[in-house]
Structures are given as C-alpha cells and as structure tokens.
mmCIF file of C-alpha atoms in Angstrom:
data_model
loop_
_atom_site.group_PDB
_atom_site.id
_atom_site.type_symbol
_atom_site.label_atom_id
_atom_site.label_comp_id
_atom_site.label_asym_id
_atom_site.label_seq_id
_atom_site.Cartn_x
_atom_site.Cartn_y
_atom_site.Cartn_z
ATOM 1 C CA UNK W 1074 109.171 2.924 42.878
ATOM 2 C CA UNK W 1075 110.659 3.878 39.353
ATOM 3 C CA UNK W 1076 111.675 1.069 37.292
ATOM 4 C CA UNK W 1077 115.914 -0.080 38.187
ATOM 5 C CA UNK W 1078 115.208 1.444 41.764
ATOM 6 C CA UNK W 1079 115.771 -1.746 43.948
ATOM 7 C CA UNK W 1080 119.027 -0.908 44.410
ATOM 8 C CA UNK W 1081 119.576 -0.640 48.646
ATOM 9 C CA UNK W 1082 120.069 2.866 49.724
ATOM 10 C CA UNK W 1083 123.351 2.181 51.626
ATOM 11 C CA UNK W 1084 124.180 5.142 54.386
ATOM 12 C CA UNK W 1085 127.939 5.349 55.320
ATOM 13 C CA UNK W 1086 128.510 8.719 57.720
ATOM 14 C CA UNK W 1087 127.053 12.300 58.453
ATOM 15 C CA UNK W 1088 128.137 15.323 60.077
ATOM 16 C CA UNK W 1089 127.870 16.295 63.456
ATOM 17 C CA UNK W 1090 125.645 18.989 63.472
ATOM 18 C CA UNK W 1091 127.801 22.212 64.669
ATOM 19 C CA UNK W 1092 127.557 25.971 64.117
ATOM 20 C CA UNK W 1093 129.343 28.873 62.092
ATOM 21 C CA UNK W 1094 129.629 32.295 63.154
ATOM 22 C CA UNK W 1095 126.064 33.051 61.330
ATOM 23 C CA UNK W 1096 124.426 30.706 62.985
ATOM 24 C CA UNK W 1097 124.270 28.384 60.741
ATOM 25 C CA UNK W 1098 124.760 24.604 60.944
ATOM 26 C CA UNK W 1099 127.353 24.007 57.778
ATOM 27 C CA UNK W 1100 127.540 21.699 54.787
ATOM 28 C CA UNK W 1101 127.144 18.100 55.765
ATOM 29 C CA UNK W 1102 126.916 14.939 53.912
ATOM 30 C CA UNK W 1103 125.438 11.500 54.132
ATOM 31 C CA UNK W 1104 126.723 8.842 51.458
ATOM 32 C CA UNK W 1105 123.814 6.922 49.645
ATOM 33 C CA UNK W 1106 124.253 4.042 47.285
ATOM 34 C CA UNK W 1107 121.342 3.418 45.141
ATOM 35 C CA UNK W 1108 119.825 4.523 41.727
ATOM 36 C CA UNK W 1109 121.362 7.671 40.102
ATOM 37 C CA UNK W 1110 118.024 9.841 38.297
ATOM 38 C CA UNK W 1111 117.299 11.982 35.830
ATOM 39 C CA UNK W 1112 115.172 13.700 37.186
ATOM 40 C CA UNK W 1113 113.814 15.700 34.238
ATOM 41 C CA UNK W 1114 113.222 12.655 32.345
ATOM 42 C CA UNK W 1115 111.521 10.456 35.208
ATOM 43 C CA UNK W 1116 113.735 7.782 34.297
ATOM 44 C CA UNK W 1117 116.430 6.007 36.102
ATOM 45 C CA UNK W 1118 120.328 5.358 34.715
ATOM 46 C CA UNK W 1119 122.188 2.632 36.087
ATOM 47 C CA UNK W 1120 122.902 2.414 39.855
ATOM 48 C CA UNK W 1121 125.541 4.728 40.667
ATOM 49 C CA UNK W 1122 126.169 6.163 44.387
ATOM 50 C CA UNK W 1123 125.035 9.450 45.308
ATOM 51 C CA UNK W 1124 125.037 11.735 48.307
ATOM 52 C CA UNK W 1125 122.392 13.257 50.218
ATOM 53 C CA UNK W 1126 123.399 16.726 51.961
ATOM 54 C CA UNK W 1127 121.768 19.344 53.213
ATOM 55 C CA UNK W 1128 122.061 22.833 51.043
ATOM 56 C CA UNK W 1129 123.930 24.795 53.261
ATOM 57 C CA UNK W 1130 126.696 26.768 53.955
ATOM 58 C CA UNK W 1131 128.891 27.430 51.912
ATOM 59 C CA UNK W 1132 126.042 26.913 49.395
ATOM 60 C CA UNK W 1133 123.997 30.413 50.060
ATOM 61 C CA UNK W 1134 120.302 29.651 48.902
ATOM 62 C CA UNK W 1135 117.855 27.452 50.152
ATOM 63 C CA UNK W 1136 119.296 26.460 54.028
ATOM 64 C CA UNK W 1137 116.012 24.583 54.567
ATOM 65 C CA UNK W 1138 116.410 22.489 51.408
ATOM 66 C CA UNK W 1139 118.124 18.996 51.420
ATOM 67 C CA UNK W 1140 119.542 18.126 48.202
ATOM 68 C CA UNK W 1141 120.460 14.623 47.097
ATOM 69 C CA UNK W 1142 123.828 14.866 44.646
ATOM 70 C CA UNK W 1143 125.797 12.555 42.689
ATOM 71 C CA UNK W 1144 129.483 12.372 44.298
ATOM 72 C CA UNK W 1145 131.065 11.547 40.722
ATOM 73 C CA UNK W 1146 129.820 14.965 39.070
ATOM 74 C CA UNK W 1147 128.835 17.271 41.934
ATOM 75 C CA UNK W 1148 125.278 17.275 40.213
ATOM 76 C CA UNK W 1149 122.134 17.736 42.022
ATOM 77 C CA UNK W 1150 119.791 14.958 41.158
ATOM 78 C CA UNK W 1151 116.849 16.097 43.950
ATOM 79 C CA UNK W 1152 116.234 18.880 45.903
ATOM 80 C CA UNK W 1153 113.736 18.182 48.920
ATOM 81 C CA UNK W 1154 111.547 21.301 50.657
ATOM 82 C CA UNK W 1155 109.732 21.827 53.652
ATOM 83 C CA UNK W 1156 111.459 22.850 56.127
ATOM 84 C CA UNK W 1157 111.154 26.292 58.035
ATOM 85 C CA UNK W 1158 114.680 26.623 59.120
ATOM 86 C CA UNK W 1159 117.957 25.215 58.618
ATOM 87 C CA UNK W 1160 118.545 21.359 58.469
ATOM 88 C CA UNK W 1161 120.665 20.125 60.870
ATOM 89 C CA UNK W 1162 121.274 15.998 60.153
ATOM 90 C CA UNK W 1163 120.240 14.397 57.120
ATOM 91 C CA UNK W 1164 120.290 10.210 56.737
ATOM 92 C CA UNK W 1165 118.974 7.519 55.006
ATOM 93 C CA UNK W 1166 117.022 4.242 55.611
ATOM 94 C CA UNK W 1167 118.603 1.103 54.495
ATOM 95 C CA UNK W 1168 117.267 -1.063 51.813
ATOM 96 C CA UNK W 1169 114.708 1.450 50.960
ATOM 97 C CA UNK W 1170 114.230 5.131 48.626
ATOM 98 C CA UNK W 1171 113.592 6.531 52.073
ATOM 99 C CA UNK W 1172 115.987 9.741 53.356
ATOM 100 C CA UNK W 1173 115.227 11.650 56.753
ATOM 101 C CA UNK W 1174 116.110 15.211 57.939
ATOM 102 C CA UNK W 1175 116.460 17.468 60.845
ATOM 103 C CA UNK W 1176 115.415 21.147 61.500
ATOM 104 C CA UNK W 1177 116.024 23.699 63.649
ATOM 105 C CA UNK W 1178 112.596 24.090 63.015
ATOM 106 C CA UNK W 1179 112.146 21.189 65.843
ATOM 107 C CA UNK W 1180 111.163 19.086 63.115
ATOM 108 C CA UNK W 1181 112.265 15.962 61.383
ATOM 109 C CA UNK W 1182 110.966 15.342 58.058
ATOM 110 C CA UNK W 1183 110.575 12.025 55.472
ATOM 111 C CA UNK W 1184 111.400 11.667 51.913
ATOM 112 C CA UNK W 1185 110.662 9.561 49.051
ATOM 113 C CA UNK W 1186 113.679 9.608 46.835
ATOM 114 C CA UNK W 1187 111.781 8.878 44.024
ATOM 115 C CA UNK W 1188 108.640 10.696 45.257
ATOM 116 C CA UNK W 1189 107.549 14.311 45.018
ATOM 117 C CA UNK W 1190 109.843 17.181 46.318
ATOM 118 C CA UNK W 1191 107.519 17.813 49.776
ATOM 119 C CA UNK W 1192 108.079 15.303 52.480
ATOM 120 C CA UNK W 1193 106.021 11.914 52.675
ATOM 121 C CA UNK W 1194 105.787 12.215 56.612
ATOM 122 C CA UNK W 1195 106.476 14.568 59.297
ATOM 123 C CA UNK W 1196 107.611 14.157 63.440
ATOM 124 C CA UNK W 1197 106.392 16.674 65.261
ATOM 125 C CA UNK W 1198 107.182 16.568 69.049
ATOM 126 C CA UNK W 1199 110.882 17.976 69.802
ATOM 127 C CA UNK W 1200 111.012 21.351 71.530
ATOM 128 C CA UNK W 1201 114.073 22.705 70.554
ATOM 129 C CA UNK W 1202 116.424 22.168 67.421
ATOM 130 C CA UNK W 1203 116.432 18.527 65.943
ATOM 131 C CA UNK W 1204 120.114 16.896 66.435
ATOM 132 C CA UNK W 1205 120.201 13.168 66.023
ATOM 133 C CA UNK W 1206 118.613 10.701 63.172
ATOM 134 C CA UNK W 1207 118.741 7.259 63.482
ATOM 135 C CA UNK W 1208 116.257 4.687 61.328
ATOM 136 C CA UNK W 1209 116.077 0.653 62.281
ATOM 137 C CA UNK W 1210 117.327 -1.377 60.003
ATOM 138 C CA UNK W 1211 113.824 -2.469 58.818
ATOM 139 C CA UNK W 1212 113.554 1.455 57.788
ATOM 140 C CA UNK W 1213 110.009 0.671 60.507
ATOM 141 C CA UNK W 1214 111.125 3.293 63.280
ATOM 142 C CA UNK W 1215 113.305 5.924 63.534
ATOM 143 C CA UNK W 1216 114.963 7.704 66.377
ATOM 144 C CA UNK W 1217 115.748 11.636 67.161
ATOM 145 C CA UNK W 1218 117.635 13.394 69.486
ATOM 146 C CA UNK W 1219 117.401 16.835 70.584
ATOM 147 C CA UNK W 1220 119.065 19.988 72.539
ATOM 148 C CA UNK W 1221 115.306 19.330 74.463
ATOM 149 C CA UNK W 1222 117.343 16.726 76.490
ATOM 150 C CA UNK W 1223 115.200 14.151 74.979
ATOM 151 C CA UNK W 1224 115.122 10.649 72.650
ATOM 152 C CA UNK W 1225 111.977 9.606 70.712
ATOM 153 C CA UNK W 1226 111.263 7.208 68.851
ATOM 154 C CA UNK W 1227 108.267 7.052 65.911
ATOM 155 C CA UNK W 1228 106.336 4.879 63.726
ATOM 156 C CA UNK W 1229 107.572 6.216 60.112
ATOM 157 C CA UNK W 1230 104.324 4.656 58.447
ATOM 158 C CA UNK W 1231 102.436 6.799 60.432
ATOM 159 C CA UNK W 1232 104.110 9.214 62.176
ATOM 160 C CA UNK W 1233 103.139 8.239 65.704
ATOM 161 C CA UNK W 1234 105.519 9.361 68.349
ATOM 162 C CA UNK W 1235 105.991 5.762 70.361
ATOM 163 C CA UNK W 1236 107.958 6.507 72.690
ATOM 164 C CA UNK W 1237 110.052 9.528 74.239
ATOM 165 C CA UNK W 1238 112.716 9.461 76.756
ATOM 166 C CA UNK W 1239 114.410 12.373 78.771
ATOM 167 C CA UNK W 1240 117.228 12.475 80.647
ATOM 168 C CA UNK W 1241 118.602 15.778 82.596
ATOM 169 C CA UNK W 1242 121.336 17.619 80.861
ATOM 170 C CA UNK W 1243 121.831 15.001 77.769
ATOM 171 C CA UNK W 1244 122.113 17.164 74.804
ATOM 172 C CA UNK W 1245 121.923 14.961 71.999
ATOM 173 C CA UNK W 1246 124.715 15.761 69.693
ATOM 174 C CA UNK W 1247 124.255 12.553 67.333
ATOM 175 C CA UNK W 1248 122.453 8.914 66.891
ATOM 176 C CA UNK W 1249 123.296 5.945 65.226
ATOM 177 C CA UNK W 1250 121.777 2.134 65.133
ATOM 178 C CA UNK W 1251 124.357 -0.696 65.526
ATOM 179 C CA UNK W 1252 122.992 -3.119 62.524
ATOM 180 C CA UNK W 1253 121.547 -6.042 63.037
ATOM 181 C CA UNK W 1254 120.712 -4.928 66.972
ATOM 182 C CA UNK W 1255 117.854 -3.171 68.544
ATOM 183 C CA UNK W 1256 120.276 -1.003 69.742
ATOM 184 C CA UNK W 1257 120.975 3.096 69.023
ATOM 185 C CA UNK W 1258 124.575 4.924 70.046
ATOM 186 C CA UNK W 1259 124.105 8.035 71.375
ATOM 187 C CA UNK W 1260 126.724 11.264 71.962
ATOM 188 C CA UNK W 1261 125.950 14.296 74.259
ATOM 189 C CA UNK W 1262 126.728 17.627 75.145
ATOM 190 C CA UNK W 1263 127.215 15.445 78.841
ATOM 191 C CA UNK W 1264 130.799 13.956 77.567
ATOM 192 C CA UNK W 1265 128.532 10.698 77.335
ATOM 193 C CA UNK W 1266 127.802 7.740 75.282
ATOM 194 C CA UNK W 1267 124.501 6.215 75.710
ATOM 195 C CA UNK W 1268 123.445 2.524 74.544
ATOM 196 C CA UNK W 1269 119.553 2.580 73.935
ATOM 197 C CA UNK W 1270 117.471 -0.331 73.721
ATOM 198 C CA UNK W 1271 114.775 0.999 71.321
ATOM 199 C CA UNK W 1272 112.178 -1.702 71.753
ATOM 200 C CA UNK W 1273 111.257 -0.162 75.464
ATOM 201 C CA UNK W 1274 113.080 3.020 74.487
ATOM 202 C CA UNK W 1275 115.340 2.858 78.035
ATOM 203 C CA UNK W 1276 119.491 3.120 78.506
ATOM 204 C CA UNK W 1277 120.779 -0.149 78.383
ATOM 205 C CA UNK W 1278 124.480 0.872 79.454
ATOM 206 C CA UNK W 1279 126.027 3.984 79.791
ATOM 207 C CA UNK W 1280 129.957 4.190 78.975
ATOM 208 C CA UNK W 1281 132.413 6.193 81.451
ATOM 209 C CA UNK W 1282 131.902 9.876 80.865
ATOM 210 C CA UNK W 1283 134.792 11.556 78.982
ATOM 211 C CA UNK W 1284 136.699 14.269 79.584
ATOM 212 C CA UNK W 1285 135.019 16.522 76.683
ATOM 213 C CA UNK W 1286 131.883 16.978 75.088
ATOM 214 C CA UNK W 1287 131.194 13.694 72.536
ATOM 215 C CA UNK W 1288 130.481 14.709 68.846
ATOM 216 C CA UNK W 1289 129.810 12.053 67.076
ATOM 217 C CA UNK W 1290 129.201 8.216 66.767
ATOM 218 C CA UNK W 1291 129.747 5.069 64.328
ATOM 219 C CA UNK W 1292 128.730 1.534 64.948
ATOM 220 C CA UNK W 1293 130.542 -0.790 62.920
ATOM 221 C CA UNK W 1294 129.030 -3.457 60.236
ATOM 222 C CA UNK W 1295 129.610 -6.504 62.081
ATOM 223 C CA UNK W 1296 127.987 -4.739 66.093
ATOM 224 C CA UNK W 1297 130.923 -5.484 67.768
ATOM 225 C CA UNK W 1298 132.315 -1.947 68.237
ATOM 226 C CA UNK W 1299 131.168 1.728 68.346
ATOM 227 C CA UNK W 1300 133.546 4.931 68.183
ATOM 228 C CA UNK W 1301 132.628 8.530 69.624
ATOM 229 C CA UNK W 1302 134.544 11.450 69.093
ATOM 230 C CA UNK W 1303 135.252 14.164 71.269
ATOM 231 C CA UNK W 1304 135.598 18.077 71.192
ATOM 232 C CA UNK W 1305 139.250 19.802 72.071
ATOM 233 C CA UNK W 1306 141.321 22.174 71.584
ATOM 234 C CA UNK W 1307 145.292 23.028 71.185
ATOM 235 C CA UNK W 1308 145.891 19.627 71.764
ATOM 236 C CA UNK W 1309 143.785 18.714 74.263
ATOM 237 C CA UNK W 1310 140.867 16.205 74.018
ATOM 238 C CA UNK W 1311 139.771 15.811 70.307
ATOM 239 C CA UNK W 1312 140.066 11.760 70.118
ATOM 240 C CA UNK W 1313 138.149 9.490 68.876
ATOM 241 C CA UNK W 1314 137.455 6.231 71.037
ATOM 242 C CA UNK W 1315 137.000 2.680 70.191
ATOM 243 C CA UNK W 1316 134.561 0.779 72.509
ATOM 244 C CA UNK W 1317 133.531 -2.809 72.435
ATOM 245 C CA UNK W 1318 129.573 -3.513 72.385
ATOM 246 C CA UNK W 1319 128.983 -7.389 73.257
ATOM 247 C CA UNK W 1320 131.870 -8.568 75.886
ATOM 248 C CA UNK W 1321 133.375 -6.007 78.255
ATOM 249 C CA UNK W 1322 131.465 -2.827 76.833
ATOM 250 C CA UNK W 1323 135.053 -1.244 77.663
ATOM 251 C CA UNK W 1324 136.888 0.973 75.912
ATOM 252 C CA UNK W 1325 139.602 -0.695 73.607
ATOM 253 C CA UNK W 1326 141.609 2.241 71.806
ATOM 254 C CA UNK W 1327 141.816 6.123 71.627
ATOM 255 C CA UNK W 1328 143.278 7.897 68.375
ATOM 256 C CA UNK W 1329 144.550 10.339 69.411
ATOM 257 C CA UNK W 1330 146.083 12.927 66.700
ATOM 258 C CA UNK W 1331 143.880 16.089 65.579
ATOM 259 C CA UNK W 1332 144.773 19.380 67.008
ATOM 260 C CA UNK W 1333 141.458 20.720 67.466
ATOM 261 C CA UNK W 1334 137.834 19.204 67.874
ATOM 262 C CA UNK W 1335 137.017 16.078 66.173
ATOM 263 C CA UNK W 1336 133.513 16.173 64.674
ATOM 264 C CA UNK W 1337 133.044 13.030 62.714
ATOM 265 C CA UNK W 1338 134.467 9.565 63.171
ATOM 266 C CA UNK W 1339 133.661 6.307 60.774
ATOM 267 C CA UNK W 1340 134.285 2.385 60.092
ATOM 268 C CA UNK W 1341 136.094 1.764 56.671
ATOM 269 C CA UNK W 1342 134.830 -0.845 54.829
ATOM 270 C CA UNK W 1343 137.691 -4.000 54.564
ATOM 271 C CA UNK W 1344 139.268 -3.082 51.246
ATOM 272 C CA UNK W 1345 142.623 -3.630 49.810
ATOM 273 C CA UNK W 1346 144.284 -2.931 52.742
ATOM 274 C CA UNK W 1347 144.453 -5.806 55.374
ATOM 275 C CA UNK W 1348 144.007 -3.616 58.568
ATOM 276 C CA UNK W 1349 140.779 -2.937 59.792
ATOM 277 C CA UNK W 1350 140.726 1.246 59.829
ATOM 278 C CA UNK W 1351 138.531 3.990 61.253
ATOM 279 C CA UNK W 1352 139.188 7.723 59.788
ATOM 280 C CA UNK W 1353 137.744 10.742 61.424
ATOM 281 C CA UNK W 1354 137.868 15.022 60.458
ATOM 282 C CA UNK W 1355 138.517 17.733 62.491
ATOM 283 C CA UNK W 1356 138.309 21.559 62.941
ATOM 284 C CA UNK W 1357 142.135 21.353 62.187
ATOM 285 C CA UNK W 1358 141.324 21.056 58.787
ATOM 286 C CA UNK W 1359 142.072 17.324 58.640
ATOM 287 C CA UNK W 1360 141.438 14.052 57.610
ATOM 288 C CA UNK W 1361 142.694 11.477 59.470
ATOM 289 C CA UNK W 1362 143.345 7.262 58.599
ATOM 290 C CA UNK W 1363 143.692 5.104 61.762
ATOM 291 C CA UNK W 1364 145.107 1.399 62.492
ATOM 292 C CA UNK W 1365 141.522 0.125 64.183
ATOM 293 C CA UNK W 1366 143.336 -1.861 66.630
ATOM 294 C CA UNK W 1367 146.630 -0.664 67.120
ATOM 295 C CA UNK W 1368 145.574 3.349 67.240
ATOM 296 C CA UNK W 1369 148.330 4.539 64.848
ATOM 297 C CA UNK W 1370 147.836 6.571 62.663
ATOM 298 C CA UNK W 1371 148.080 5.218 58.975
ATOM 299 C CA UNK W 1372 147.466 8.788 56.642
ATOM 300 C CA UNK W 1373 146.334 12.183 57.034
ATOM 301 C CA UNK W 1374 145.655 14.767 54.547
ATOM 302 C CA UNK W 1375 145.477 18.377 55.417
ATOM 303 C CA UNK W 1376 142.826 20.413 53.045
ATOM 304 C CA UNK W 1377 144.513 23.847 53.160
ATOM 305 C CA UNK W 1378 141.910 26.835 53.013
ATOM 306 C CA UNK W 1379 138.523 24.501 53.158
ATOM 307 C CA UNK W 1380 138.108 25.774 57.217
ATOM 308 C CA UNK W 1381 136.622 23.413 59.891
ATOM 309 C CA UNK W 1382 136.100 20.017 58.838
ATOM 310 C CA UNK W 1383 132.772 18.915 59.732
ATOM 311 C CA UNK W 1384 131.154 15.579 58.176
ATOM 312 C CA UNK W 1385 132.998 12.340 56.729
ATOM 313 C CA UNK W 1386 130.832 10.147 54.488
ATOM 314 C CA UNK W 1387 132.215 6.396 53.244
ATOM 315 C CA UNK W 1388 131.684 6.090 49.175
ATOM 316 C CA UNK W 1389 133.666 2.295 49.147
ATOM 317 C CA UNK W 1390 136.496 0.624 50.296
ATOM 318 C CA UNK W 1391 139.034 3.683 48.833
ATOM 319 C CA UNK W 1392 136.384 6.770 48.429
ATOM 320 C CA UNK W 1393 135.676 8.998 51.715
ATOM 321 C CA UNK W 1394 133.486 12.497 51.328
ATOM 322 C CA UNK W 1395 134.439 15.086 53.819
ATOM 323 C CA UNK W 1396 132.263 18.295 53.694
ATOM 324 C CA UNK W 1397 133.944 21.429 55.025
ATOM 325 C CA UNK W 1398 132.725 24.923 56.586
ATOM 326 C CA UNK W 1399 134.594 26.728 53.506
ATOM 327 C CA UNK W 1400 134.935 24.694 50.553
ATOM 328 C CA UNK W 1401 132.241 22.187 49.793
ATOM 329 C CA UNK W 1402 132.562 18.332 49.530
ATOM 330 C CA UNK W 1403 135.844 17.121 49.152
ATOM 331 C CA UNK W 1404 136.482 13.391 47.483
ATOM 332 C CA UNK W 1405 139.311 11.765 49.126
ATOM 333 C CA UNK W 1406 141.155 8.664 47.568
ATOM 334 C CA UNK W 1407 142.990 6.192 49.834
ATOM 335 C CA UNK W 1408 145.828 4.188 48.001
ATOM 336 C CA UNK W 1409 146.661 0.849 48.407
ATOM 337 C CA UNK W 1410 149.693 -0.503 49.342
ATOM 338 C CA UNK W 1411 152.471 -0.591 52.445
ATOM 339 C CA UNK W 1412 152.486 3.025 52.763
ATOM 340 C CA UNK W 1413 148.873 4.099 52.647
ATOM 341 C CA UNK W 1414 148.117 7.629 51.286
ATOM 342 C CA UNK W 1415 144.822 10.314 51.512
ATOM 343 C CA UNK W 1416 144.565 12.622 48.176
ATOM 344 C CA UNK W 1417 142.080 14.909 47.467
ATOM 345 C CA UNK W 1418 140.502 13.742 43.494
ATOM 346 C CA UNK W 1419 137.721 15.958 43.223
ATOM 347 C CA UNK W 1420 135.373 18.804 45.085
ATOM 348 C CA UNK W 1421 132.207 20.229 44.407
#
C-alpha cells in the first residue's frame, strides 16, 4: 500500500445493472472514500472521495474497462482492464484498496486500487452474465449473483469458489451485505427478496413476493432495515419498500412516487436534517428524497434530457451521485433546512 493509503474505502450505492437499446448495460457508479492518486506520479494527495464506475455508455471506448474517478473534478484517477465484455456491477470492499467487478463475460474480477491496472484475482464459475457483488465486511469473501439462477460465494485470497447455491427461476438482479451480519440481501427477476446466511450459503427468510420484478437493494448502517425497489410502469409498481431485518422481518413502508421503474434505492447518512431518509432514481428521469418512516416524499429533482436514471451513489450526508443512460454522473446537493431541496452542482 502507497504511503497516506489507510484511509477505509467506504462504498455507498451502485446501479442496478439494466440494458440500453445496444445492448449495453449503462453508466453506473459506486461511491468510494479513500485516498485520491496521482497516478503518474505514484504518489498519494490527501484523502479525498472518489468514485469507481464502470466506462460505459454514454462514455464510447473501453466497455470492459472500470475506471475509478474523482467526483469533485470528473477526473479519472485509474482505469482497470481485463475484462472480455461489458461490466455489469462494480463495488468495493470496506476498509481495504480492494474494488470488484462484473462481466457479461461470466466473470467477476479483483482490483488493487493501488496495484497494477490487470486484476489481482479472478472468479470463474457463473454461466451466464455476472449481476450481483457483494464483499463481507472483513473484505474475506465475496458474493455473486447471476442470470444462471445461482449465488456463490468465494475465498478472495484465493479465489476458491466455497460455496454455490441455485434456486429455480431467481434471476439475480442485485446483492448487498447488511454490516455487521453474516447476512446478504438479494433482488430477483422472481419479484423476490432473499435473506442469505453466507456462512452455510442457504436462504434464511424469504420476504412476500411483490407484485413486480425487484431491482435493487440497500441495507442500512445500523442492520435493522433493508429497501428493494421494484420495476413499473405508467404508474404502476415502481416503489421502493422498507423492510425490517431483526423483529417482524415485515414490511414497514412503501414510497411510492416515480412514474416509471425504480432502479436504485439507498440509506442517507443522518446529516443536518433530523429525519432519517432513503432516496431512490428512476427511468422517469428522477431523483427522489423520502421521509424513512413516514413514506413522504421530502424532494425530487427532475434531470431534464439525461434519459433513464440508473445508479444512485451516497458521497456524505448532502452529496448523492446519480449516473444516467444519457448524460453521465450527475452531483446532486441536498439543502438543509425545513423545506429540503435536490440541485444538480456538477456533471461529468
């Protein structure tokens, strides 16, 4: 590790992993907060966040690159290659230089964020296109989830597939592990969510099914909630869900708001504001600010012209990234106050 690197690599919120009409899976984004680099001088500046994101569309070169940027400038401060085919999730181990990708090359692929530009380790197993990432806290084991209908798990030291799980009909649309727990969320294709205990690798509880397919997932900080998101259309469908994770394992509250499918949905870090708040994108175009517990809706920003909506990353308590099919990363500001407010600052 470079010298000033011990700086926890913090991830906040990806994309769900959905096509264009070139099939293509589009621009997506994973917040990271560690050691900016200059790369050309193999030194490092001062910890400042960054964001790790696929180079996709709209971005034409490279689809099978994953690029980590700064989300102050825009700049590219690594670009990571190896892939065969398009990445499909990107994310990044906590309290370690350590970032992970997805392929519809089948494959998912480690990273040393300080290391060279080819991967550090490869999982090899998945028969169809790669669709969920999730790494243990420890950054020890990490999970995937595929259109093969199947979960595995592997040893990231040494690549060894330890475990793999299948279930009929559960297309994996995204993973991620509740802190602190053994646990992994899972969406599908099925309209399900899936709790996972990863230490035998076997369903612990399955939620009631919804009425569309489920996007995306969050688990929040503390393990005491998860959210999923669903897919819709004109109206119908395209909330996001609250559910509770120790006590009832019920469902607490639906947002319910976006006009077309939701794709991403994410915890908000306690800031300024005194209400606990979730936001989620859409393919309406928007970015939405939600009441945790109460389900209204507290902002919403509409980003004319950027297309489908498709990945919402956390920065801090007032920054959100939201990657779109048309025009790049947005930054998003949330001000303070009664009367809470979504602005666009920057986009790259």
């Amino acid at each position: 590790m470079l010298p000033g690197t011990g700086q926890a690599l913090k991830a906040a919120a990806y994309a769900v992993g959905a096509q264009n009409q070139k099939n293509m899976f589009p621009l997506q984004a994973w917040a990271v907060h560690g050691s900016q680099c200059n790369i050309t001088k193999n030194v490092c500046n001062p910890p400042s966040p960054a964001l790790l994101l696929p180079l996709l569309m709209p971005l034409p070169a490279a689809p099978q690159t994953v690029a980590v940027c700064s989300w102050r400038s825009g700049a590219a401060l690594r670009r990571f290659v190896g892939h065969e085919r398009e990445v499909s999730k990107v994310t990044a181990a906590p309290d370690s230089d350590r970032v992970f990708s997805a392929s519809r090359d089948k494959t998912v692929m480690m990273w040393e964020l300080h290391g060279t530009s080819g991967p550090s380790q490869r999982f090899l197993g998945h028969d169809l296109v790669v669709t969920g990432l999730a790494v243990s806290p420890d950054a020890s084991q990490l999970c995937s989830g595929s259109r093969d209908n199947t979960v595995c798990k592997w040893d990231t030291e040494t690549g060894e597939c330890l475990g793999r799980a299948a279930i009929s009909r559960n297309l994996v649309t995204h993973l991620c592990w509740v802190p602190g727990e053994p646990y992994v969320i899972q969406t599908s294709e099925d309209k399900t969510i899936r709790i996972w205990d990863s230490r035998e690798l076997q369903v612990a509880h399955t939620f009631p099914a919804k009425q569309h397919i489920q996007t995306c997932c969050d688990a929040s900080q503390d393990g005491r909630y998860c959210l999923s998101s669903s897919s819709g259309s004109a109206g119908e469908g395209s909330e996001a869900t609250l559910w509770d994770l120790r006590q009832t394992r019920n469902r607490v509250c639906e947002y319910k708001g976006h006009l077309q499918t939701t794709t991403s949905c994410v915890f908000l870090p306690r800031g300024p504001a005194v209400t606990p708040s979730i936001a989620t994108s859409s393919y309406d175009s928007t970015v939405k600010v939600w009441d945790r517990d109460t389900g209204a809706c507290l902002a919403s920003l509409c980003l004319e012209g950027s297309g489908p909506l498709v990945s919402l990353a956390v920065c801090d308590s007032s920054t959100l990234l939201c990657a779109s099919f048309h025009s790049g990363i947005h930054v998003l500001r949330m001000s303070d106050g009664a009367d809470p407010a979504l602005e666009e600052v920057a986009a790259f």
